mmCIF file of C-alpha atoms and ligand atoms in Angstrom:
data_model
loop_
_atom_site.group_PDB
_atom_site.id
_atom_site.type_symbol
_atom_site.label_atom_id
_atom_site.label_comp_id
_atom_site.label_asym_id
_atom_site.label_seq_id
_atom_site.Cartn_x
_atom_site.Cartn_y
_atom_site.Cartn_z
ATOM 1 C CA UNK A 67 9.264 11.640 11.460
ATOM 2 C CA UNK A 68 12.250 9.055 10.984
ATOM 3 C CA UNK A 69 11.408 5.723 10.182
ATOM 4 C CA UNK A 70 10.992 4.191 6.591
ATOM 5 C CA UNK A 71 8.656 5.147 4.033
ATOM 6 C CA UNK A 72 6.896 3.155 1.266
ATOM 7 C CA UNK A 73 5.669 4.254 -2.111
ATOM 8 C CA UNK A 74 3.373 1.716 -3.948
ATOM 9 C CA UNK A 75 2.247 1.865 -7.445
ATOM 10 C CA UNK A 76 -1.415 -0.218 -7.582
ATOM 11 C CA UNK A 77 -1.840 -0.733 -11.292
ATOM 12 C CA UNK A 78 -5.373 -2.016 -10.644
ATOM 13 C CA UNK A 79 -6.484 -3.751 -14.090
ATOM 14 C CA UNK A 80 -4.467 -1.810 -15.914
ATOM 15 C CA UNK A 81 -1.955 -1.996 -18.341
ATOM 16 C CA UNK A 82 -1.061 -4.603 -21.623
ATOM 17 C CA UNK A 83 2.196 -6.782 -21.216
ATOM 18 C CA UNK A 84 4.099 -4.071 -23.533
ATOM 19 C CA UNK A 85 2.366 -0.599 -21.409
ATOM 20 C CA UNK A 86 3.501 -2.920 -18.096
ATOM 21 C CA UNK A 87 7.487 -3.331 -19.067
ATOM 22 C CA UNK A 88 7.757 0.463 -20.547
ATOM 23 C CA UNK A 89 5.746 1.461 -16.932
ATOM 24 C CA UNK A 90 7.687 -0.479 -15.081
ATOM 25 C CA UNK A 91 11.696 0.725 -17.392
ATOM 26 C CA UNK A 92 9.981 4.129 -17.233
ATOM 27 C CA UNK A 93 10.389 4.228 -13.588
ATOM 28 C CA UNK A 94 13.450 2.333 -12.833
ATOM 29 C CA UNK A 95 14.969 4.820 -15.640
ATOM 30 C CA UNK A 96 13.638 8.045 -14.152
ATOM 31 C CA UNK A 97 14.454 6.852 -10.366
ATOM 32 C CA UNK A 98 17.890 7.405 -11.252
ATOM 33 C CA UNK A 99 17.107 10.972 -11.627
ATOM 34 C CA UNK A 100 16.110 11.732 -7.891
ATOM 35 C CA UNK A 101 19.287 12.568 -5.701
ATOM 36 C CA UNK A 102 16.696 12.317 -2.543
ATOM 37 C CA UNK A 103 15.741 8.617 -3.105
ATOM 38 C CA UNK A 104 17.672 6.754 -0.736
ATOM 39 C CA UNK A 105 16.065 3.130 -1.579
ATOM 40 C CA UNK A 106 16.931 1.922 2.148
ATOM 41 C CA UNK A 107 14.774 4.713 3.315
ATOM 42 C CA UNK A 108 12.664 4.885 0.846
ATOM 43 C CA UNK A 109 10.915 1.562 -0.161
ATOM 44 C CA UNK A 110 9.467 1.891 -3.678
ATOM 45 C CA UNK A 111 6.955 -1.319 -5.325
ATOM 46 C CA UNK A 112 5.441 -1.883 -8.074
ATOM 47 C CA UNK A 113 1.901 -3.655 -8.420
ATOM 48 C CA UNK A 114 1.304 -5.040 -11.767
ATOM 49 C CA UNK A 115 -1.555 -7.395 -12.543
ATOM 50 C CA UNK A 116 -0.979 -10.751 -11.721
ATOM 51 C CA UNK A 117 0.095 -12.317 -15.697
ATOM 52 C CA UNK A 118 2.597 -8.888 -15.985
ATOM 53 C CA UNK A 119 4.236 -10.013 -12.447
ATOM 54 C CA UNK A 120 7.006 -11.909 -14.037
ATOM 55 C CA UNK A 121 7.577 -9.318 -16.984
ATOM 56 C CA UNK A 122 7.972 -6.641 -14.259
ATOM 57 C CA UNK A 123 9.883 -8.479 -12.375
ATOM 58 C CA UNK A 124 12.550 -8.606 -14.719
ATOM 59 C CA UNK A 125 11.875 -4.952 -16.282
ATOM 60 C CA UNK A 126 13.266 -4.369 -12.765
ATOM 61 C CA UNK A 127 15.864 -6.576 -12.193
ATOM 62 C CA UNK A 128 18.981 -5.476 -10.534
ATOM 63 C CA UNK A 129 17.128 -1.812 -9.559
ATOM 64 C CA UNK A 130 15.989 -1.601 -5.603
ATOM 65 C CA UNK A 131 12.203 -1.965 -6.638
ATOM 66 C CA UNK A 132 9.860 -4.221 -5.223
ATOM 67 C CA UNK A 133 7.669 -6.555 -6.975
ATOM 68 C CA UNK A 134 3.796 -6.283 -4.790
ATOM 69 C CA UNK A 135 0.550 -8.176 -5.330
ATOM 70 C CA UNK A 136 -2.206 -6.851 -5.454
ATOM 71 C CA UNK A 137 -4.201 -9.554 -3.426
ATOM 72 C CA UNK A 138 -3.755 -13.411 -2.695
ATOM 73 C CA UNK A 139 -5.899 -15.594 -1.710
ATOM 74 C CA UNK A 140 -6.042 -17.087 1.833
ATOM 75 C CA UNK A 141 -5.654 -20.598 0.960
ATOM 76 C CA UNK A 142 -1.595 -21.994 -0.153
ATOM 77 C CA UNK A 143 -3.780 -24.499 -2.899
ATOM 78 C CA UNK A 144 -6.923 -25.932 -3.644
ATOM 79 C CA UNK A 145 -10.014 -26.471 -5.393
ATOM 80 C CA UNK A 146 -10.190 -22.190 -6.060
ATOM 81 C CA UNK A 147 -10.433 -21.719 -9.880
ATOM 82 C CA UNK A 148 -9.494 -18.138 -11.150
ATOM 83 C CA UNK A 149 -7.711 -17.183 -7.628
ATOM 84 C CA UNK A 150 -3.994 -17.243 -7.072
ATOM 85 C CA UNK A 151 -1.902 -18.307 -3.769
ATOM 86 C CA UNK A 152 0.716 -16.247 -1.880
ATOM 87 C CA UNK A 153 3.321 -19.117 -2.014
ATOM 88 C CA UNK A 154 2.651 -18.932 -5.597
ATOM 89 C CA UNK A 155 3.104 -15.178 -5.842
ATOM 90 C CA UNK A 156 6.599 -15.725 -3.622
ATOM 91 C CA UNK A 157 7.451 -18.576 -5.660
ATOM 92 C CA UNK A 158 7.632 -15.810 -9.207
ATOM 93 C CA UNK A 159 9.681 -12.912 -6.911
ATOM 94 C CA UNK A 160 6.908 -11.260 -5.406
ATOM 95 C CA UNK A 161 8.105 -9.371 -2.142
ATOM 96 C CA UNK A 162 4.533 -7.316 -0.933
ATOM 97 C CA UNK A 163 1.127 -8.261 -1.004
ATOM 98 C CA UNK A 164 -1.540 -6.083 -0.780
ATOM 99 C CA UNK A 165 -4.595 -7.413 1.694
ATOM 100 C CA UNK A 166 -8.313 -5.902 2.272
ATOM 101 C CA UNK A 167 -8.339 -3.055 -0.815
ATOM 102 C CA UNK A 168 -11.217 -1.338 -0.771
ATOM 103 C CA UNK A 169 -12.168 -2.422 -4.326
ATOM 104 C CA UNK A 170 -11.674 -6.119 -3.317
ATOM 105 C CA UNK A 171 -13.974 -5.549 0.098
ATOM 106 C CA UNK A 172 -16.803 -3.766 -2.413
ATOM 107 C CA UNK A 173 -16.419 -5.647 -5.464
ATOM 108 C CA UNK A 174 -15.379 -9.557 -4.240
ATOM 109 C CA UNK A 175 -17.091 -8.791 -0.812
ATOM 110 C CA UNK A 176 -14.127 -8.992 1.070
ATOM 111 C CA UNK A 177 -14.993 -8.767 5.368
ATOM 112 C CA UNK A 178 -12.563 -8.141 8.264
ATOM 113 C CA UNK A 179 -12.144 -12.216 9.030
ATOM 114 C CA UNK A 180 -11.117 -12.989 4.941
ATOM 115 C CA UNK A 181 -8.923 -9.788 5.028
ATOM 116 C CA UNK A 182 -7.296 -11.560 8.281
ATOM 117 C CA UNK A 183 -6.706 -14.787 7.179
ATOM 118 C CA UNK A 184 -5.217 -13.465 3.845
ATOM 119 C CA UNK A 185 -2.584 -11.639 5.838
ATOM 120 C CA UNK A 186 -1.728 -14.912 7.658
ATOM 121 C CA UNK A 187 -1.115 -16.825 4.271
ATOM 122 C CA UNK A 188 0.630 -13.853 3.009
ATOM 123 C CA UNK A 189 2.957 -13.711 6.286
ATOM 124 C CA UNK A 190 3.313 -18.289 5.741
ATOM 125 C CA UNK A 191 3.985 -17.471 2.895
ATOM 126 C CA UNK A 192 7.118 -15.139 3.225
ATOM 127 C CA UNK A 193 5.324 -12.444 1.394
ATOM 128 C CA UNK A 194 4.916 -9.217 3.534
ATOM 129 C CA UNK A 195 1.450 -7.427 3.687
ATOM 130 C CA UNK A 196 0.265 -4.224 3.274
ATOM 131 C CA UNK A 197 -3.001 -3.957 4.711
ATOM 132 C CA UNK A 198 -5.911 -1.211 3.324
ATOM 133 C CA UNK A 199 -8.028 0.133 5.986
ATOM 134 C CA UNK A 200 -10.424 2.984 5.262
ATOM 135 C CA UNK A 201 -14.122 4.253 5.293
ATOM 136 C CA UNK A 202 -16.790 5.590 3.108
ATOM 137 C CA UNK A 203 -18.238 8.450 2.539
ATOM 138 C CA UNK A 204 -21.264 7.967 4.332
ATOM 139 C CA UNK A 205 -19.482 6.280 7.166
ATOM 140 C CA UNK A 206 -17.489 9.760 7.208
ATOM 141 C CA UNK A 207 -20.404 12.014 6.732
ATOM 142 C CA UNK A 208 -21.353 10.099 9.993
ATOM 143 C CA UNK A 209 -18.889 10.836 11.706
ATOM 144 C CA UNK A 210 -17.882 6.816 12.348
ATOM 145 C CA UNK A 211 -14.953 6.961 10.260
ATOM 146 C CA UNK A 212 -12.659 6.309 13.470
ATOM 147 C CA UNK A 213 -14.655 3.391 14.408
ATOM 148 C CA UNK A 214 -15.109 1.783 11.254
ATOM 149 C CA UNK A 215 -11.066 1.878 10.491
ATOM 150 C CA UNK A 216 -10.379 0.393 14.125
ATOM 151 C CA UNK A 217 -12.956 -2.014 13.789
ATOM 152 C CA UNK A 218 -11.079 -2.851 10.165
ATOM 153 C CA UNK A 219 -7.662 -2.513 11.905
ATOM 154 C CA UNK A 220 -8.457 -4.774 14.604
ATOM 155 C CA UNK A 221 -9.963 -7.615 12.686
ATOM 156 C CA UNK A 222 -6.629 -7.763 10.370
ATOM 157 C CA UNK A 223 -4.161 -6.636 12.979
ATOM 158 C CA UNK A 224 -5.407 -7.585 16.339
ATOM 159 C CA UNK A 225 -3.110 -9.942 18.460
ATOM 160 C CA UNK A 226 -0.562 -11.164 15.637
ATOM 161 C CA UNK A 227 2.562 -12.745 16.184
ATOM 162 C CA UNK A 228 4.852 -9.772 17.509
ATOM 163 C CA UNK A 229 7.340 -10.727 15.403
ATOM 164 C CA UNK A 230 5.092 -10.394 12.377
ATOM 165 C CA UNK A 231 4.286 -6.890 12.919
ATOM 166 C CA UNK A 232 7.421 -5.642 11.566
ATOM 167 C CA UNK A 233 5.945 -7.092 8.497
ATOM 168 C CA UNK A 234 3.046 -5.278 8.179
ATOM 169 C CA UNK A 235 2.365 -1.817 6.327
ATOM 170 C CA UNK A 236 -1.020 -0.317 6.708
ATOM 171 C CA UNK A 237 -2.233 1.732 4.150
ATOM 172 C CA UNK A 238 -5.333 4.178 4.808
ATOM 173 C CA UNK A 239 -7.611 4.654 2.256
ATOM 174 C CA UNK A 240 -10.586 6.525 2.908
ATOM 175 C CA UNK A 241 -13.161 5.199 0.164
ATOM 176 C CA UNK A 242 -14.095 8.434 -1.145
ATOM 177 C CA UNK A 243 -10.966 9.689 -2.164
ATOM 178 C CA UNK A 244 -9.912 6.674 -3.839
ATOM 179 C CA UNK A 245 -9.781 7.832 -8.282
ATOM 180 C CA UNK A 246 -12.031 10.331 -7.462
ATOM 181 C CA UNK A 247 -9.586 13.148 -7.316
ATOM 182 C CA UNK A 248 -10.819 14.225 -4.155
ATOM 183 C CA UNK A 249 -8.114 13.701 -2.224
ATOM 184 C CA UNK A 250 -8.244 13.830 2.110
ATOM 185 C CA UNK A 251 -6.483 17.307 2.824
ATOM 186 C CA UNK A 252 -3.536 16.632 4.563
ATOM 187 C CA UNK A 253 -4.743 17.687 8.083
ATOM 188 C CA UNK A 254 -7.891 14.743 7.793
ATOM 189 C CA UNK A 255 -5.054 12.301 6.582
ATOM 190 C CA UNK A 256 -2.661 13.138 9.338
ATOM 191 C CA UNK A 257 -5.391 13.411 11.802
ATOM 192 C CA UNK A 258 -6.538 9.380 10.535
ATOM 193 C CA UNK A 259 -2.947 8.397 10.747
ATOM 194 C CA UNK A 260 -2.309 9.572 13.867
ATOM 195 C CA UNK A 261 -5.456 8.012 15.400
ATOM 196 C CA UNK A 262 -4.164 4.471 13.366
ATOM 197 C CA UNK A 263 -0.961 4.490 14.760
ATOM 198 C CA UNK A 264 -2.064 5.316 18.418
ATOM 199 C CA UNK A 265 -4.495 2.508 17.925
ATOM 200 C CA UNK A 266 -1.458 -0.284 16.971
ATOM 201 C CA UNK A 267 0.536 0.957 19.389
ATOM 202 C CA UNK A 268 -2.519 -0.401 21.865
ATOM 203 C CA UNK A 269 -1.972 -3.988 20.087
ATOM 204 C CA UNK A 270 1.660 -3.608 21.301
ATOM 205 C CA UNK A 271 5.384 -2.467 21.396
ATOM 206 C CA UNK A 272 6.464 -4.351 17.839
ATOM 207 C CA UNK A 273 2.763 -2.771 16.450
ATOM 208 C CA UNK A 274 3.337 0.722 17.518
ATOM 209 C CA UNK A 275 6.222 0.444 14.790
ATOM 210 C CA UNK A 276 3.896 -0.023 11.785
ATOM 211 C CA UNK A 277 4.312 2.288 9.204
ATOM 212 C CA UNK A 278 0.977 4.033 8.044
ATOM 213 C CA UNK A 279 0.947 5.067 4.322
ATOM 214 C CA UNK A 280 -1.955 7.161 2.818
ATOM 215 C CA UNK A 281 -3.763 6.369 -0.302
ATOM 216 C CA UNK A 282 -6.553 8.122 -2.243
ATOM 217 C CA UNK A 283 -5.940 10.466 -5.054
ATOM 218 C CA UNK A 284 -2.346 11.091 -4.879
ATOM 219 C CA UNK A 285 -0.327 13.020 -7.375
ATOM 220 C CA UNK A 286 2.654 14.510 -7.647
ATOM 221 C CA UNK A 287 0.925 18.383 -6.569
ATOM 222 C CA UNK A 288 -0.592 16.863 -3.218
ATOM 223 C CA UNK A 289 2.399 14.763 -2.109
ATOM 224 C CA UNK A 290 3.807 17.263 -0.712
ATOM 225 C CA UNK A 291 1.767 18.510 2.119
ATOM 226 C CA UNK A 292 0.465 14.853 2.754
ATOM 227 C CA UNK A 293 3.808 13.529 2.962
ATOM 228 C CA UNK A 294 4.759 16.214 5.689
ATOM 229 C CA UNK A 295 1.743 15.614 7.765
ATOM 230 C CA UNK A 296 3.509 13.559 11.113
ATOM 231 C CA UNK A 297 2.402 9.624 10.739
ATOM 232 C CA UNK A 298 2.237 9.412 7.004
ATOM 233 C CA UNK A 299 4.711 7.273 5.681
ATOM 234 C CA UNK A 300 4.427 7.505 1.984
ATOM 235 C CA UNK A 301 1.744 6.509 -0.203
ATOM 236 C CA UNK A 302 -0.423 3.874 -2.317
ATOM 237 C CA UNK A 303 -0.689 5.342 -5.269
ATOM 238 C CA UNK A 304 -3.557 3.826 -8.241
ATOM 239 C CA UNK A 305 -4.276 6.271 -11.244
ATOM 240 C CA UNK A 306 -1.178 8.500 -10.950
ATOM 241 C CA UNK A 307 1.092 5.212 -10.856
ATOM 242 C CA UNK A 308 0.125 4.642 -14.192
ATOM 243 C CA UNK A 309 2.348 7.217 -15.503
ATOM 244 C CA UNK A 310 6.223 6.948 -14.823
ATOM 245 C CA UNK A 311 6.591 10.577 -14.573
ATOM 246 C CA UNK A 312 4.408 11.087 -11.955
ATOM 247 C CA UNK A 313 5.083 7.545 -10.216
ATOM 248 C CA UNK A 314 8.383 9.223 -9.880
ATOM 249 C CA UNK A 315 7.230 12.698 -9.243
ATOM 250 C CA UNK A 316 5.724 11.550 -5.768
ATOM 251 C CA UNK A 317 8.513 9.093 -4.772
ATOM 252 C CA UNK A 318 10.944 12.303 -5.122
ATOM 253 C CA UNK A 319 8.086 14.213 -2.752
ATOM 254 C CA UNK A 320 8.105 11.266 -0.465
ATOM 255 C CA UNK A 321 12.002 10.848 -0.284
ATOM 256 C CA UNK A 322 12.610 14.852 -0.057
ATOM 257 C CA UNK A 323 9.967 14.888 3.239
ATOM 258 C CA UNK A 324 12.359 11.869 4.390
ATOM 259 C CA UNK A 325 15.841 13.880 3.908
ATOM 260 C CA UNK A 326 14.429 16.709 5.567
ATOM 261 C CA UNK A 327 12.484 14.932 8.589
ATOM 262 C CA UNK A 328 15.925 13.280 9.105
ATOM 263 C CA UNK A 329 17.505 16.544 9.349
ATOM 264 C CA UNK A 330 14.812 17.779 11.617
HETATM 265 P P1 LIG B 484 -6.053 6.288 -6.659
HETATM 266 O O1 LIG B 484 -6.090 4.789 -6.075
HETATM 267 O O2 LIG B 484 -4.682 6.820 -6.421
HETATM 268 O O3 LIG B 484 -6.369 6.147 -8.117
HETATM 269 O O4 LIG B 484 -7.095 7.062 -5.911
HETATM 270 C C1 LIG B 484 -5.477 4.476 -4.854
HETATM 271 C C2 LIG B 484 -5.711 3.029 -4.503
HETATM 272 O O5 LIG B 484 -6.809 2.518 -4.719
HETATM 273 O O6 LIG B 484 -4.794 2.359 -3.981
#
């Protein structure tokens, strides 16, 4: 598969200031150490909480890494105490914003519409989304995992801008295999991605060009055969992100898949 790829470290709540620089020299430092990693081809981010953005940000400065949110809210200013704006995000260097995580849609009761409107202030805003789709376990063991990610997809992708599509990054996430270590095996991930990008495709031409990254569990020993699977284009990566070594570990197995689908 040609195309780019994307490799985003989700820090979650994790991290001091001081664990958040070393993280974040830890990886610039040991990027320099993959021959594969060509950063044009290979997009690699970084999502620190929001008071380590700045720190980060210059921890990385001059190195092809991207500085991501990890959410924004949908408003540009207001009366919202605690939340924090994508034109203020863009205004400290943030690049990426990630929209509709699965912890955010549990835990702050995020729906389709909010997940929506947050990728149109991210898009105002300059900042580019990346948009987490994916179901639960129950919703798998149902067998309505297809309709609950198009339903998702839909509400936040439906009908945007064509323009803004080439924007966008979706990132599946089924909800079971996110820090559980129970990752999807490479053949339920490929089979989701597949179905995702057929799906944009539907919303059309500029949408069928959406890259689809996987997240859930990912380490350095299952990046491999996910990252080979046809329609996976790299990776959201939480507990394994926390550690340079194996930040690095799967951006070398996402770049490698990339050198040799190019040769392919
Ligand atoms: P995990 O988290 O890699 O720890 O499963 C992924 C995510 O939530 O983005």
């Amino acid at each position: 598969m040609g195309g780019r790829r994307y490799v985003t470290g989700n820090w979650k709540m994790h991290t001091s200031r001081a664990e958040a620089v070393a993280l974040a020299s830890g990886v610039v430092a040991q990027l320099q150490q993959v021959p594969a990693w060509d950063p044009d081809v290979v997009r690699v981010g970084l999502a620190p909480p929001f008071p380590f953005l700045e720190a980060v940000r210059d921890a990385v400065a001059g190195h092809p890494v991207e500085l991501v949110a990890q959410d924004c809210h949908a408003e540009p200013r207001g009366a919202f105490t605690g939340w924090v704006s994508a034109p203020m995000l863009a205004s400290v260097g943030v690049r990426r914003v990630i929209v509709g995580h699965s912890e955010r849609r549990q835990h702050a009761g995020e729906d389709d519409a909010l997940v929506r409107r947050k990728l149109e202030a991210a898009l105002e805003a300059g900042l580019d989304p990346v948009v987490c789709v994916g179901e639960q376990l129950a919703e798998r063991d149902a067998g309505r995992h297809e309709a609950v990610v198009e339903a998702q997809a839909r509400g936040a992708l439906e009908g945007l801008d064509p323009a803004a599509y080439a924007r966008v990054v979706v990132a599946y996430e089924p909800v079971w295999a996110i820090g559980t270590g129970r990752t999807a095996t490479p053949e339920q991930a490929g089979t989701m991605h597949r179905f995702i990008g057929g799906l944009l495709a539907s919303f059309g031409p500029q949408a069928a060009g959406v890259p689809v990254i996987y997240g859930g569990s990912v380490k350095p020993d299952n990046i491999d055969g996910l990252a080979r699977q046809d329609g996976i284009a790299g990776a959201l990566v939480g507990g394994a992100s926390l550690e340079a070594g194996s930040f690095v570990q799967i951006v070398r197995g996402v770049a490698e898949q990339a050198r040799a689908g190019a040769r392919s």
